[in-house]
mmCIF file of C-alpha atoms in Angstrom:
data_model
loop_
_atom_site.group_PDB
_atom_site.id
_atom_site.type_symbol
_atom_site.label_atom_id
_atom_site.label_comp_id
_atom_site.label_asym_id
_atom_site.label_seq_id
_atom_site.Cartn_x
_atom_site.Cartn_y
_atom_site.Cartn_z
ATOM 1 C CA MET A 20 -41.337 13.827 24.643
ATOM 2 C CA ALA A 21 -38.137 15.016 25.015
ATOM 3 C CA ARG A 22 -34.849 13.275 25.147
ATOM 4 C CA CYS A 23 -31.724 13.072 27.195
ATOM 5 C CA THR A 24 -29.136 14.464 25.787
ATOM 6 C CA ALA A 25 -26.489 12.285 27.806
ATOM 7 C CA PRO A 26 -25.233 10.211 25.722
ATOM 8 C CA VAL A 27 -23.960 12.653 23.188
ATOM 9 C CA ARG A 28 -23.359 15.959 25.249
ATOM 10 C CA GLY A 29 -22.796 14.158 28.360
ATOM 11 C CA HIS A 30 -24.326 15.475 32.137
ATOM 12 C CA SER A 31 -20.298 15.987 33.248
ATOM 13 C CA SER A 32 -21.505 19.515 35.104
ATOM 14 C CA ALA A 33 -24.315 20.301 37.277
ATOM 15 C CA SER A 34 -25.250 22.945 34.089
ATOM 16 C CA ALA A 35 -24.950 20.072 31.775
ATOM 17 C CA ALA A 36 -27.492 18.260 33.484
ATOM 18 C CA ALA A 37 -29.343 21.489 34.193
ATOM 19 C CA ASN A 38 -29.908 22.353 30.329
ATOM 20 C CA CYS A 39 -30.800 18.499 29.538
ATOM 21 C CA PRO A 40 -34.516 19.046 28.492
ATOM 22 C CA ALA A 41 -35.009 15.333 29.898
ATOM 23 C CA CYS A 42 -32.862 15.286 33.049
ATOM 24 C CA GLY A 43 -33.021 19.804 33.787
ATOM 25 C CA GLY A 44 -35.795 18.812 36.216
ATOM 26 C CA ARG A 45 -33.860 15.896 38.280
ATOM 27 C CA TYR A 46 -30.626 17.620 38.694
ATOM 28 C CA GLY A 47 -31.513 21.248 38.970
ATOM 29 C CA ARG A 48 -31.430 20.073 42.968
ATOM 30 C CA TYR A 49 -27.892 19.458 42.445
ATOM 31 C CA SER A 50 -27.030 23.188 41.542
ATOM 32 C CA GLY A 51 -26.001 24.359 45.394
ATOM 33 C CA SER A 52 -23.710 20.846 45.667
ATOM 34 C CA GLY A 53 -20.446 19.955 44.739
ATOM 35 C CA TYR A 54 -21.177 20.157 40.833
ATOM 36 C CA GLY A 55 -21.176 23.711 41.270
ATOM 37 C CA SER A 56 -18.862 25.645 39.048
ATOM 38 C CA TYR A 57 -15.173 26.351 40.523
ATOM 39 C CA SER A 58 -14.500 29.935 41.308
ATOM 40 C CA PRO A 59 -10.718 29.787 41.508
ATOM 41 C CA PRO A 60 -9.163 32.416 44.574
ATOM 42 C CA SER A 61 -8.866 35.438 43.962
ATOM 43 C CA TYR A 62 -4.827 36.509 43.947
ATOM 44 C CA SER A 63 -3.667 39.877 43.893
ATOM 45 C CA PRO A 64 0.327 39.836 43.395
ATOM 46 C CA SER A 65 2.843 41.623 45.254
ATOM 47 C CA LEU A 66 4.063 45.265 43.696
ATOM 48 C CA SER A 67 8.349 45.848 43.803
ATOM 49 C CA SER A 68 8.153 49.431 45.561
ATOM 50 C CA GLY A 69 11.525 50.020 43.404
ATOM 51 C CA GLY A 70 12.745 52.008 46.412
ATOM 52 C CA VAL A 71 9.652 53.955 47.100
ATOM 53 C CA ARG A 72 8.093 54.305 49.962
ATOM 54 C CA SER A 73 4.163 55.733 50.125
ATOM 55 C CA SER A 74 2.106 55.703 53.415
ATOM 56 C CA GLY A 75 -0.963 58.295 53.823
ATOM 57 C CA GLY A 76 -1.537 60.841 51.515
ATOM 58 C CA GLY A 77 1.583 61.655 50.491
ATOM 59 C CA SER A 78 5.295 59.335 49.796
ATOM 60 C CA VAL A 79 8.410 60.041 50.691
ATOM 61 C CA ARG A 80 10.381 59.239 47.382
ATOM 62 C CA SER A 81 14.106 57.675 47.183
ATOM 63 C CA ALA A 82 16.343 56.366 43.928
ATOM 64 C CA LYS A 83 19.395 55.153 42.563
ATOM 65 C CA PRO A 84 20.707 57.072 39.521
ATOM 66 C CA ARG A 85 22.042 54.564 36.994
ATOM 67 C CA TRP A 86 25.558 56.660 37.323
ATOM 68 C CA SER A 87 25.296 55.519 41.268
ATOM 69 C CA GLY A 88 28.136 52.946 42.451
ATOM 70 C CA ALA A 89 26.584 49.062 43.431
ATOM 71 C CA GLY A 90 28.093 49.560 46.958
ATOM 72 C CA SER A 91 27.013 53.748 47.472
ATOM 73 C CA SER A 92 24.088 54.089 50.540
ATOM 74 C CA ILE A 93 23.397 57.710 48.822
ATOM 75 C CA LEU A 94 19.866 58.426 47.989
ATOM 76 C CA TYR A 95 18.405 60.647 45.781
ATOM 77 C CA THR A 96 14.582 61.859 45.364
ATOM 78 C CA LEU A 97 12.946 61.282 41.862
ATOM 79 C CA GLU A 98 13.169 65.054 40.774
ATOM 80 C CA GLU A 99 17.099 65.410 41.700
ATOM 81 C CA VAL A 100 17.788 62.488 39.335
ATOM 82 C CA ARG A 101 15.876 64.218 36.748
ATOM 83 C CA ALA A 102 17.545 67.422 37.138
ATOM 84 C CA LEU A 103 21.047 65.643 37.259
ATOM 85 C CA THR A 104 21.015 63.077 34.453
ATOM 86 C CA PRO A 105 21.689 65.759 32.395
ATOM 87 C CA VAL A 106 24.402 67.099 33.949
ATOM 88 C CA ARG A 107 25.910 63.260 34.339
ATOM 89 C CA ASN A 108 25.793 63.076 30.507
ATOM 90 C CA SER A 109 27.767 66.451 30.193
ATOM 91 C CA VAL A 110 30.613 64.673 32.624
ATOM 92 C CA GLU A 111 30.451 61.534 30.503
ATOM 93 C CA HIS A 112 30.485 63.358 27.118
ATOM 94 C CA LEU A 113 33.380 65.419 28.382
ATOM 95 C CA ALA A 114 35.164 61.873 30.105
ATOM 96 C CA ASN A 115 37.795 62.100 26.985
ATOM 97 C CA GLN A 116 39.112 65.783 27.989
ATOM 98 C CA PRO A 117 41.463 65.166 31.326
ATOM 99 C CA ASP A 118 42.541 68.425 31.099
ATOM 100 C CA LEU A 119 39.426 69.142 32.898
ATOM 101 C CA ARG A 120 38.166 70.285 36.745
ATOM 102 C CA ASP A 121 35.663 68.349 38.059
ATOM 103 C CA VAL A 122 34.078 70.902 39.730
ATOM 104 C CA PHE A 123 33.590 74.965 38.892
ATOM 105 C CA LEU A 124 32.669 76.333 42.393
ATOM 106 C CA CYS A 125 31.113 79.868 41.803
ATOM 107 C CA HIS A 126 30.116 81.139 45.180
ATOM 108 C CA ALA A 127 29.249 84.985 46.407
ATOM 109 C CA TRP A 128 32.729 87.051 47.534
ATOM 110 C CA ASP A 129 30.865 87.120 51.360
ATOM 111 C CA ASP A 130 30.185 82.861 51.542
ATOM 112 C CA ARG A 131 34.711 82.119 50.181
ATOM 113 C CA LYS A 132 35.484 81.849 53.645
ATOM 114 C CA GLY A 133 32.317 79.860 55.284
ATOM 115 C CA ALA A 134 29.926 78.143 52.990
ATOM 116 C CA ALA A 135 31.533 78.346 49.890
ATOM 117 C CA LYS A 136 35.012 77.034 51.430
ATOM 118 C CA GLU A 137 32.985 74.322 53.453
ATOM 119 C CA LEU A 138 31.656 72.746 50.166
ATOM 120 C CA HIS A 139 35.211 73.033 48.604
ATOM 121 C CA ASP A 140 36.529 71.082 50.983
ATOM 122 C CA LEU A 141 33.437 68.394 50.871
ATOM 123 C CA LEU A 142 34.156 68.352 47.604
ATOM 124 C CA GLU A 143 37.502 68.030 48.111
ATOM 125 C CA SER A 144 37.620 64.843 50.508
ATOM 126 C CA HIS A 145 35.961 63.316 47.995
ATOM 127 C CA GLY A 146 38.815 63.638 45.788
ATOM 128 C CA VAL A 147 37.110 65.615 43.793
ATOM 129 C CA SER A 148 38.933 68.751 42.094
ATOM 130 C CA VAL A 149 37.377 71.806 42.326
ATOM 131 C CA TRP A 150 37.650 75.082 40.396
ATOM 132 C CA PHE A 151 37.339 77.893 43.125
ATOM 133 C CA SER A 152 37.564 81.572 42.903
ATOM 134 C CA GLU A 153 39.569 82.128 46.160
ATOM 135 C CA LYS A 154 42.632 79.890 44.419
ATOM 136 C CA ASP A 155 41.243 80.795 40.810
ATOM 137 C CA VAL A 156 40.122 83.582 39.835
ATOM 138 C CA GLY A 157 42.312 87.320 40.574
ATOM 139 C CA LEU A 158 40.893 89.818 42.567
ATOM 140 C CA GLY A 159 38.481 91.956 39.871
ATOM 141 C CA VAL A 160 37.340 90.091 37.520
ATOM 142 C CA PRO A 161 33.676 90.345 37.085
ATOM 143 C CA LEU A 162 31.425 87.343 38.071
ATOM 144 C CA LEU A 163 30.028 86.323 34.796
ATOM 145 C CA ARG A 164 33.720 86.140 33.274
ATOM 146 C CA ALA A 165 34.519 83.896 36.463
ATOM 147 C CA ILE A 166 31.653 81.878 35.727
ATOM 148 C CA ASP A 167 32.252 81.882 32.077
ATOM 149 C CA LYS A 168 35.854 80.885 32.387
ATOM 150 C CA GLY A 169 35.068 78.479 34.945
ATOM 151 C CA LEU A 170 32.412 76.086 33.516
ATOM 152 C CA ALA A 171 35.270 76.331 30.254
ATOM 153 C CA ASN A 172 37.614 75.015 32.373
ATOM 154 C CA SER A 173 34.950 72.327 33.904
ATOM 155 C CA ARG A 174 33.001 69.531 33.570
ATOM 156 C CA VAL A 175 30.287 71.016 36.098
ATOM 157 C CA GLY A 176 29.795 74.034 37.280
ATOM 158 C CA ILE A 177 28.141 74.552 40.647
ATOM 159 C CA VAL A 178 26.452 77.758 41.748
ATOM 160 C CA LEU A 179 26.503 78.239 45.129
ATOM 161 C CA VAL A 180 23.021 80.386 45.844
ATOM 162 C CA THR A 181 23.161 81.776 49.184
ATOM 163 C CA PRO A 182 21.863 85.679 50.347
ATOM 164 C CA ALA A 183 25.156 86.956 50.012
ATOM 165 C CA LEU A 184 24.321 86.010 45.914
ATOM 166 C CA LEU A 185 20.913 86.962 45.697
ATOM 167 C CA ARG A 186 22.539 90.609 47.034
ATOM 168 C CA ARG A 187 25.307 90.314 44.166
ATOM 169 C CA LEU A 188 23.506 88.679 41.147
ATOM 170 C CA PRO A 189 21.716 92.512 40.237
ATOM 171 C CA ALA A 190 24.848 94.228 41.526
ATOM 172 C CA GLU A 191 26.751 92.232 39.069
ATOM 173 C CA GLY A 192 24.452 93.344 35.487
ATOM 174 C CA ILE A 193 24.104 89.721 34.975
ATOM 175 C CA ALA A 194 21.032 89.794 31.938
ATOM 176 C CA ASP A 195 19.059 87.552 31.619
ATOM 177 C CA LYS A 196 20.587 86.574 27.293
ATOM 178 C CA GLU A 197 23.738 85.973 28.998
ATOM 179 C CA LEU A 198 22.872 84.175 32.138
ATOM 180 C CA SER A 199 20.675 81.700 29.108
ATOM 181 C CA ALA A 200 23.906 81.199 27.462
ATOM 182 C CA LEU A 201 25.520 80.137 30.325
ATOM 183 C CA LEU A 202 22.670 77.512 31.322
ATOM 184 C CA ALA A 203 22.559 76.064 27.698
ATOM 185 C CA GLY A 204 24.807 73.702 28.107
ATOM 186 C CA ASP A 205 23.622 71.327 30.845
ATOM 187 C CA ARG A 206 26.272 71.477 33.074
ATOM 188 C CA LEU A 207 25.105 73.613 35.570
ATOM 189 C CA VAL A 208 23.936 72.762 39.176
ATOM 190 C CA PRO A 209 22.826 75.593 41.845
ATOM 191 C CA ILE A 210 22.852 74.859 45.514
ATOM 192 C CA VAL A 211 20.476 76.695 47.667
ATOM 193 C CA HIS A 212 22.042 77.438 50.837
ATOM 194 C CA GLU A 213 20.057 79.351 53.637
ATOM 195 C CA THR A 214 17.752 80.944 50.993
ATOM 196 C CA THR A 215 14.705 79.455 48.734
ATOM 197 C CA TYR A 216 14.266 78.609 44.948
ATOM 198 C CA GLU A 217 11.691 81.385 45.427
ATOM 199 C CA ALA A 218 14.347 84.114 46.280
ATOM 200 C CA LEU A 219 16.323 83.142 43.818
ATOM 201 C CA ARG A 220 13.632 83.174 40.852
ATOM 202 C CA GLU A 221 12.828 86.455 42.006
ATOM 203 C CA VAL A 222 16.551 87.979 41.174
ATOM 204 C CA SER A 223 17.511 85.680 38.894
ATOM 205 C CA PRO A 224 14.193 83.545 36.654
ATOM 206 C CA LEU A 225 16.253 81.435 34.422
ATOM 207 C CA LEU A 226 18.927 80.364 36.972
ATOM 208 C CA GLY A 227 16.130 80.123 39.692
ATOM 209 C CA SER A 228 14.168 77.320 37.177
ATOM 210 C CA ARG A 229 16.981 75.015 36.771
ATOM 211 C CA SER A 230 16.861 72.491 39.237
ATOM 212 C CA GLY A 231 19.579 71.087 41.889
ATOM 213 C CA LEU A 232 20.135 70.512 45.452
ATOM 214 C CA ASN A 233 19.359 71.957 48.566
ATOM 215 C CA THR A 234 20.850 71.981 52.347
ATOM 216 C CA ALA A 235 17.466 72.664 53.715
ATOM 217 C CA GLU A 236 16.933 68.898 52.994
ATOM 218 C CA GLU A 237 20.272 67.329 53.649
ATOM 219 C CA PRO A 238 23.603 68.392 55.290
ATOM 220 C CA MET A 239 25.862 70.201 53.342
ATOM 221 C CA ALA A 240 28.195 66.784 53.767
ATOM 222 C CA ASP A 241 25.204 64.977 52.109
ATOM 223 C CA VAL A 242 25.046 67.708 49.200
ATOM 224 C CA ALA A 243 28.882 67.316 48.428
ATOM 225 C CA ALA A 244 28.467 63.219 48.449
ATOM 226 C CA LYS A 245 26.074 63.733 45.665
ATOM 227 C CA LEU A 246 28.087 65.976 43.991
ATOM 228 C CA ALA A 247 31.213 63.917 43.910
ATOM 229 C CA GLU A 248 28.988 60.444 42.762
ATOM 230 C CA LEU A 249 27.902 62.628 39.983
ATOM 231 C CA VAL A 250 31.458 63.893 38.593
ATOM 232 C CA SER A 251 32.966 60.352 39.143
ATOM 233 C CA LEU A 252 34.056 58.361 35.947
#
């Protein structure tokens, strides 16, 4: 005859009683009662987006880079942060050279009184010292030489890419090898204005491969604010 296991194992739960060879039949009816096993409620922890908002099939991302001040309201895309981080590293590396300009602005001659001057004035309104060809380069100096000299005397180089610049680059005869050497220092930021990166890559694949900022995505004033924050020490 089967013996009850309660003196040894106890019948503290319905499952224990059901497994007892002597009592299993009697206690089996409690399997659906209050003695049943306890299933804790499901729990889904809330996730912090960290400034990333998504909806539907796509996502809209915004980020604050490490050089952005605590009180800054400027938001960047994740791609912009990735593209500008090496430039910021170079800015910090050159911080012990106080005689350098903050920014060198490279532009086409046709833009000197238009988009280039607008960007120059916006940067200076933020307290950025700008190496600008209208002030710092004499007439007749080749574009490549101006870029080289400007970068040598500035922490960051900005190339304002416009339709006028795209027309001028081939005329200047800037070879890919020379442009490659120019881009090697991680101190160059293209600013695409009234054109596209696709059009730039057709003229200069090396310069077009460098990510930067685009006035088609945000106003020139916002581009200038990001550049000012980038070079601020």
